[in-house]
Amino acid sequence: IRDRRELVRVIPKPELPQTIVFVGRPGLAAGHPDEHALDLATTVFGGFFGARLNMNLREAKGYSYGAYAFLDTRLGVGPLMSYTAVRQDVTGPAIKEVVGELSGLQSRPITEKELESAREGLIRGLPGAFETVEGLGGSAASLFFQRRPLDEFQRTVEGLRNATPAEVQRVAEAYLNPASMQFVLVGDPATIQEQVGALNLGKLTPVEPDAPPAPSASTK
């Protein structure tokens, strides 16, 4: 885990009426033994409308129109991400709720009902990738680019079916721990400083997205 002081980036956009919130960390490469269990845990956390994060920020608090999370496995390590856009005036409270839901995966373990809903949704969603020629081609291309076997989709179904509650809970606590997350906040810098600074997530480091990157040592 990197130094907590380096884990909060702020992209200043004073004109935005909302604050866009990205919370994430490096996830897994395709084929990792934890892939299917973590996909299930991430789905419970924020992978569909009835997931914990969306039910909190949208349904209970009314801070956002939607809040979601996903695991994107790749040939190399892909991202494990959560994202939402919240009203500017509730930036701090909303981020506090996001962190609370991440912590809640440890204090409020994933229930059997939540796990089975995530399992059913992920498995039933797989055929949608083959409904069109474009979807079929994209699915085949993903096998090539990620160097996966031709029976990968069958393996995925089996992996999702066979992941045990203990495995899903273990990866939820290991990967979806707020202490390991990095934050990127896009919005009004004064609001972010006032409301997020008090949460002690780390030093708020401004980033100017339009500025050219600093030259590396090899290009000087």
Short mmCIF file of C-alpha atoms in Angstrom, two decimals:
data_model
loop_
_atom_site.label_atom_id
_atom_site.label_comp_id
_atom_site.label_asym_id
_atom_site.label_seq_id
_atom_site.Cartn_x
_atom_site.Cartn_y
_atom_site.Cartn_z
CA ILE A 1 0.00 0.00 0.00
CA ARG A 2 1.35 3.38 -0.95
CA ASP A 3 1.77 6.23 1.51
CA ARG A 4 -1.73 7.38 2.50
CA ARG A 5 -0.62 10.99 1.97
CA GLU A 6 -0.37 10.30 -1.76
CA LEU A 7 -3.70 8.61 -2.33
CA VAL A 8 -6.10 11.52 -2.95
CA ARG A 9 -5.96 13.36 -6.26
CA VAL A 10 -8.10 16.42 -6.96
CA ILE A 11 -8.82 17.56 -10.51
CA PRO A 12 -10.10 21.14 -10.09
CA LYS A 13 -13.25 21.95 -12.06
CA PRO A 14 -14.87 24.89 -10.21
CA GLU A 15 -17.71 25.11 -12.74
CA LEU A 16 -19.05 21.61 -12.05
CA PRO A 17 -22.30 21.44 -10.04
CA GLN A 18 -21.36 17.92 -8.97
CA THR A 19 -18.29 16.15 -7.68
CA ILE A 20 -17.23 13.10 -9.65
CA VAL A 21 -15.75 10.47 -7.36
CA PHE A 22 -13.50 7.60 -8.42
CA VAL A 23 -12.27 5.17 -5.77
CA GLY A 24 -10.09 2.27 -6.80
CA ARG A 25 -6.93 0.25 -6.76
CA PRO A 26 -5.06 -2.27 -8.93
CA GLY A 27 -7.20 -5.37 -9.21
CA LEU A 28 -6.39 -8.68 -10.90
CA ALA A 29 -5.15 -10.11 -14.17
CA ALA A 30 -7.48 -12.42 -16.10
CA GLY A 31 -7.22 -15.98 -14.86
CA HIS A 32 -6.19 -15.07 -11.31
CA PRO A 33 -7.49 -17.61 -8.76
CA ASP A 34 -9.42 -14.87 -6.92
CA GLU A 35 -11.10 -13.50 -10.07
CA HIS A 36 -14.56 -15.06 -9.77
CA ALA A 37 -14.89 -14.61 -6.02
CA LEU A 38 -13.82 -10.95 -6.29
CA ASP A 39 -16.25 -10.40 -9.18
CA LEU A 40 -19.03 -11.61 -6.89
CA ALA A 41 -17.87 -9.47 -3.96
CA THR A 42 -17.61 -6.38 -6.17
CA THR A 43 -21.08 -7.04 -7.55
CA VAL A 44 -22.52 -7.17 -4.04
CA PHE A 45 -20.74 -3.92 -3.22
CA GLY A 46 -21.66 -1.95 -6.33
CA GLY A 47 -22.26 -4.09 -9.41
CA PHE A 48 -26.00 -3.62 -9.95
CA PHE A 49 -28.90 -1.36 -8.99
CA GLY A 50 -29.67 -3.19 -5.75
CA ALA A 51 -26.04 -3.31 -4.60
CA ARG A 52 -25.02 -1.83 -1.27
CA LEU A 53 -23.36 1.31 -2.61
CA ASN A 54 -26.19 2.37 -4.91
CA MET A 55 -28.89 1.62 -2.36
CA ASN A 56 -27.06 3.86 0.09
CA LEU A 57 -26.04 6.85 -2.04
CA ARG A 58 -29.07 6.91 -4.36
CA GLU A 59 -31.98 5.29 -2.57
CA ALA A 60 -31.29 6.06 1.11
CA LYS A 61 -29.40 9.36 0.93
CA GLY A 62 -30.37 10.85 -2.42
CA TYR A 63 -26.80 12.05 -2.99
CA SER A 64 -26.45 10.60 -6.50
CA TYR A 65 -28.37 9.25 -9.48
CA GLY A 66 -26.26 6.11 -9.30
CA ALA A 67 -23.13 4.60 -7.76
CA TYR A 68 -21.41 1.54 -9.16
CA ALA A 69 -18.30 -0.63 -8.95
CA PHE A 70 -16.62 -3.11 -11.27
CA LEU A 71 -13.64 -5.43 -11.62
CA ASP A 72 -11.94 -5.18 -15.02
CA THR A 73 -9.48 -8.05 -15.45
CA ARG A 74 -6.99 -7.75 -18.31
CA LEU A 75 -3.90 -9.47 -19.67
CA GLY A 76 -2.03 -7.54 -17.01
CA VAL A 77 -3.51 -6.29 -13.76
CA GLY A 78 -6.73 -4.39 -14.41
CA PRO A 79 -8.51 -1.86 -12.19
CA LEU A 80 -10.95 -2.46 -9.35
CA MET A 81 -13.07 0.69 -9.44
CA SER A 82 -16.02 2.43 -7.85
CA TYR A 83 -17.49 5.60 -9.31
CA THR A 84 -20.32 8.05 -8.78
CA ALA A 85 -21.26 11.69 -9.27
CA VAL A 86 -22.75 13.42 -6.24
CA ARG A 87 -24.24 16.83 -5.50
CA GLN A 88 -21.49 19.30 -4.76
CA ASP A 89 -22.97 20.25 -1.38
CA VAL A 90 -22.77 16.64 -0.11
CA THR A 91 -19.31 15.79 -1.41
CA GLY A 92 -17.85 15.04 2.02
CA PRO A 93 -20.83 13.07 3.39
CA ALA A 94 -21.03 11.03 0.17
CA ILE A 95 -17.36 10.04 0.29
CA LYS A 96 -17.76 9.17 3.95
CA GLU A 97 -20.58 6.80 2.95
CA VAL A 98 -18.44 5.21 0.22
CA VAL A 99 -15.68 4.55 2.73
CA GLY A 100 -18.28 3.28 5.20
CA GLU A 101 -19.65 0.80 2.69
CA LEU A 102 -16.15 -0.47 1.95
CA SER A 103 -15.52 -0.91 5.67
CA GLY A 104 -18.95 -2.47 6.00
CA LEU A 105 -17.88 -5.45 3.93
CA GLN A 106 -15.84 -6.44 6.98
CA SER A 107 -18.20 -5.36 9.77
CA ARG A 108 -21.33 -6.55 7.92
CA PRO A 109 -20.30 -9.71 6.05
CA ILE A 110 -21.92 -10.54 2.73
CA THR A 111 -25.18 -12.38 3.30
CA GLU A 112 -26.28 -15.54 1.52
CA LYS A 113 -29.09 -13.59 -0.17
CA GLU A 114 -26.69 -10.93 -1.46
CA LEU A 115 -24.25 -13.52 -2.73
CA GLU A 116 -26.88 -15.55 -4.56
CA SER A 117 -28.34 -12.42 -6.17
CA ALA A 118 -24.87 -11.45 -7.43
CA ARG A 119 -24.16 -14.99 -8.61
CA GLU A 120 -27.44 -15.28 -10.51
CA GLY A 121 -27.07 -11.85 -12.09
CA LEU A 122 -23.53 -12.44 -13.33
CA ILE A 123 -24.27 -15.88 -14.76
CA ARG A 124 -27.53 -14.83 -16.43
CA GLY A 125 -25.81 -11.78 -17.89
CA LEU A 126 -23.20 -13.80 -19.78
CA PRO A 127 -25.40 -14.83 -22.75
CA GLY A 128 -25.91 -11.16 -23.58
CA ALA A 129 -22.34 -11.06 -24.86
CA PHE A 130 -23.36 -13.38 -27.72
CA GLU A 131 -26.64 -11.78 -28.83
CA THR A 132 -25.14 -9.77 -31.70
CA VAL A 133 -22.36 -10.27 -34.21
CA GLU A 134 -20.50 -7.38 -32.60
CA GLY A 135 -20.87 -8.95 -29.16
CA LEU A 136 -19.74 -12.33 -30.41
CA GLY A 137 -16.72 -10.78 -32.10
CA GLY A 138 -15.85 -8.77 -29.01
CA SER A 139 -16.08 -11.85 -26.80
CA ALA A 140 -13.81 -13.80 -29.12
CA ALA A 141 -11.36 -10.90 -29.30
CA SER A 142 -11.17 -10.71 -25.52
CA LEU A 143 -10.06 -14.35 -25.38
CA PHE A 144 -7.30 -13.57 -27.87
CA PHE A 145 -6.08 -10.37 -26.22
CA GLN A 146 -6.15 -11.88 -22.72
CA ARG A 147 -4.67 -15.18 -23.93
CA ARG A 148 -7.45 -17.22 -22.36
CA PRO A 149 -8.53 -20.75 -23.37
CA LEU A 150 -11.48 -21.28 -25.72
CA ASP A 151 -13.60 -22.69 -22.90
CA GLU A 152 -13.09 -19.54 -20.80
CA PHE A 153 -16.79 -18.69 -20.64
CA GLN A 154 -17.64 -22.16 -19.39
CA ARG A 155 -14.86 -21.79 -16.82
CA THR A 156 -16.34 -18.45 -15.79
CA VAL A 157 -19.77 -19.95 -15.15
CA GLU A 158 -18.22 -22.79 -13.15
CA GLY A 159 -16.04 -20.35 -11.20
CA LEU A 160 -19.01 -18.16 -10.30
CA ARG A 161 -21.11 -21.18 -9.30
CA ASN A 162 -18.38 -22.77 -7.20
CA ALA A 163 -17.12 -19.71 -5.32
CA THR A 164 -17.94 -20.31 -1.66
CA PRO A 165 -19.26 -17.70 0.78
CA ALA A 166 -15.97 -17.94 2.70
CA GLU A 167 -13.93 -17.26 -0.45
CA VAL A 168 -16.09 -14.29 -1.42
CA GLN A 169 -15.87 -12.82 2.06
CA ARG A 170 -12.10 -13.31 2.14
CA VAL A 171 -11.49 -11.44 -1.11
CA ALA A 172 -13.96 -8.71 -0.14
CA GLU A 173 -11.93 -7.99 2.98
CA ALA A 174 -8.59 -8.33 1.20
CA TYR A 175 -9.24 -6.24 -1.92
CA LEU A 176 -12.12 -3.91 -1.02
CA ASN A 177 -10.41 -2.50 2.03
CA PRO A 178 -10.66 1.32 2.16
CA ALA A 179 -7.06 1.53 3.43
CA SER A 180 -5.82 0.22 0.07
CA MET A 181 -7.90 2.53 -2.10
CA GLN A 182 -6.87 5.58 -4.10
CA PHE A 183 -9.23 8.51 -4.61
CA VAL A 184 -9.68 10.80 -7.61
CA LEU A 185 -12.10 13.69 -7.09
CA VAL A 186 -13.20 15.96 -9.93
CA GLY A 187 -15.02 19.13 -8.94
CA ASP A 188 -14.86 22.44 -7.12
CA PRO A 189 -11.52 22.50 -5.25
CA ALA A 190 -12.75 24.76 -2.46
CA THR A 191 -15.69 22.47 -1.71
CA ILE A 192 -13.48 19.40 -1.83
CA GLN A 193 -10.90 20.98 0.47
CA GLU A 194 -13.54 22.04 2.98
CA GLN A 195 -15.58 18.84 3.04
CA VAL A 196 -13.07 16.10 2.24
CA GLY A 197 -10.03 17.45 4.04
CA ALA A 198 -11.66 16.75 7.40
CA LEU A 199 -12.11 13.06 6.54
CA ASN A 200 -8.35 12.40 6.86
CA LEU A 201 -8.17 10.30 3.72
CA GLY A 202 -4.78 11.79 2.91
CA LYS A 203 -3.26 14.94 1.51
CA LEU A 204 -5.39 16.46 -1.24
CA THR A 205 -3.05 16.68 -4.21
CA PRO A 206 -4.23 18.90 -7.08
CA VAL A 207 -3.73 17.60 -10.62
CA GLU A 208 -4.07 19.75 -13.73
CA PRO A 209 -5.29 17.34 -16.45
CA ASP A 210 -4.51 19.78 -19.28
CA ALA A 211 -0.88 20.23 -18.28
CA PRO A 212 1.66 18.19 -20.29
CA PRO A 213 3.32 15.38 -18.31
CA ALA A 214 6.75 16.05 -16.88
CA PRO A 215 9.51 14.52 -19.05
CA SER A 216 10.97 11.30 -17.76
CA ALA A 217 14.66 10.86 -17.16
CA SER A 218 14.97 8.90 -20.43
CA THR A 219 13.56 11.77 -22.51
CA LYS A 220 15.56 14.63 -21.01
#
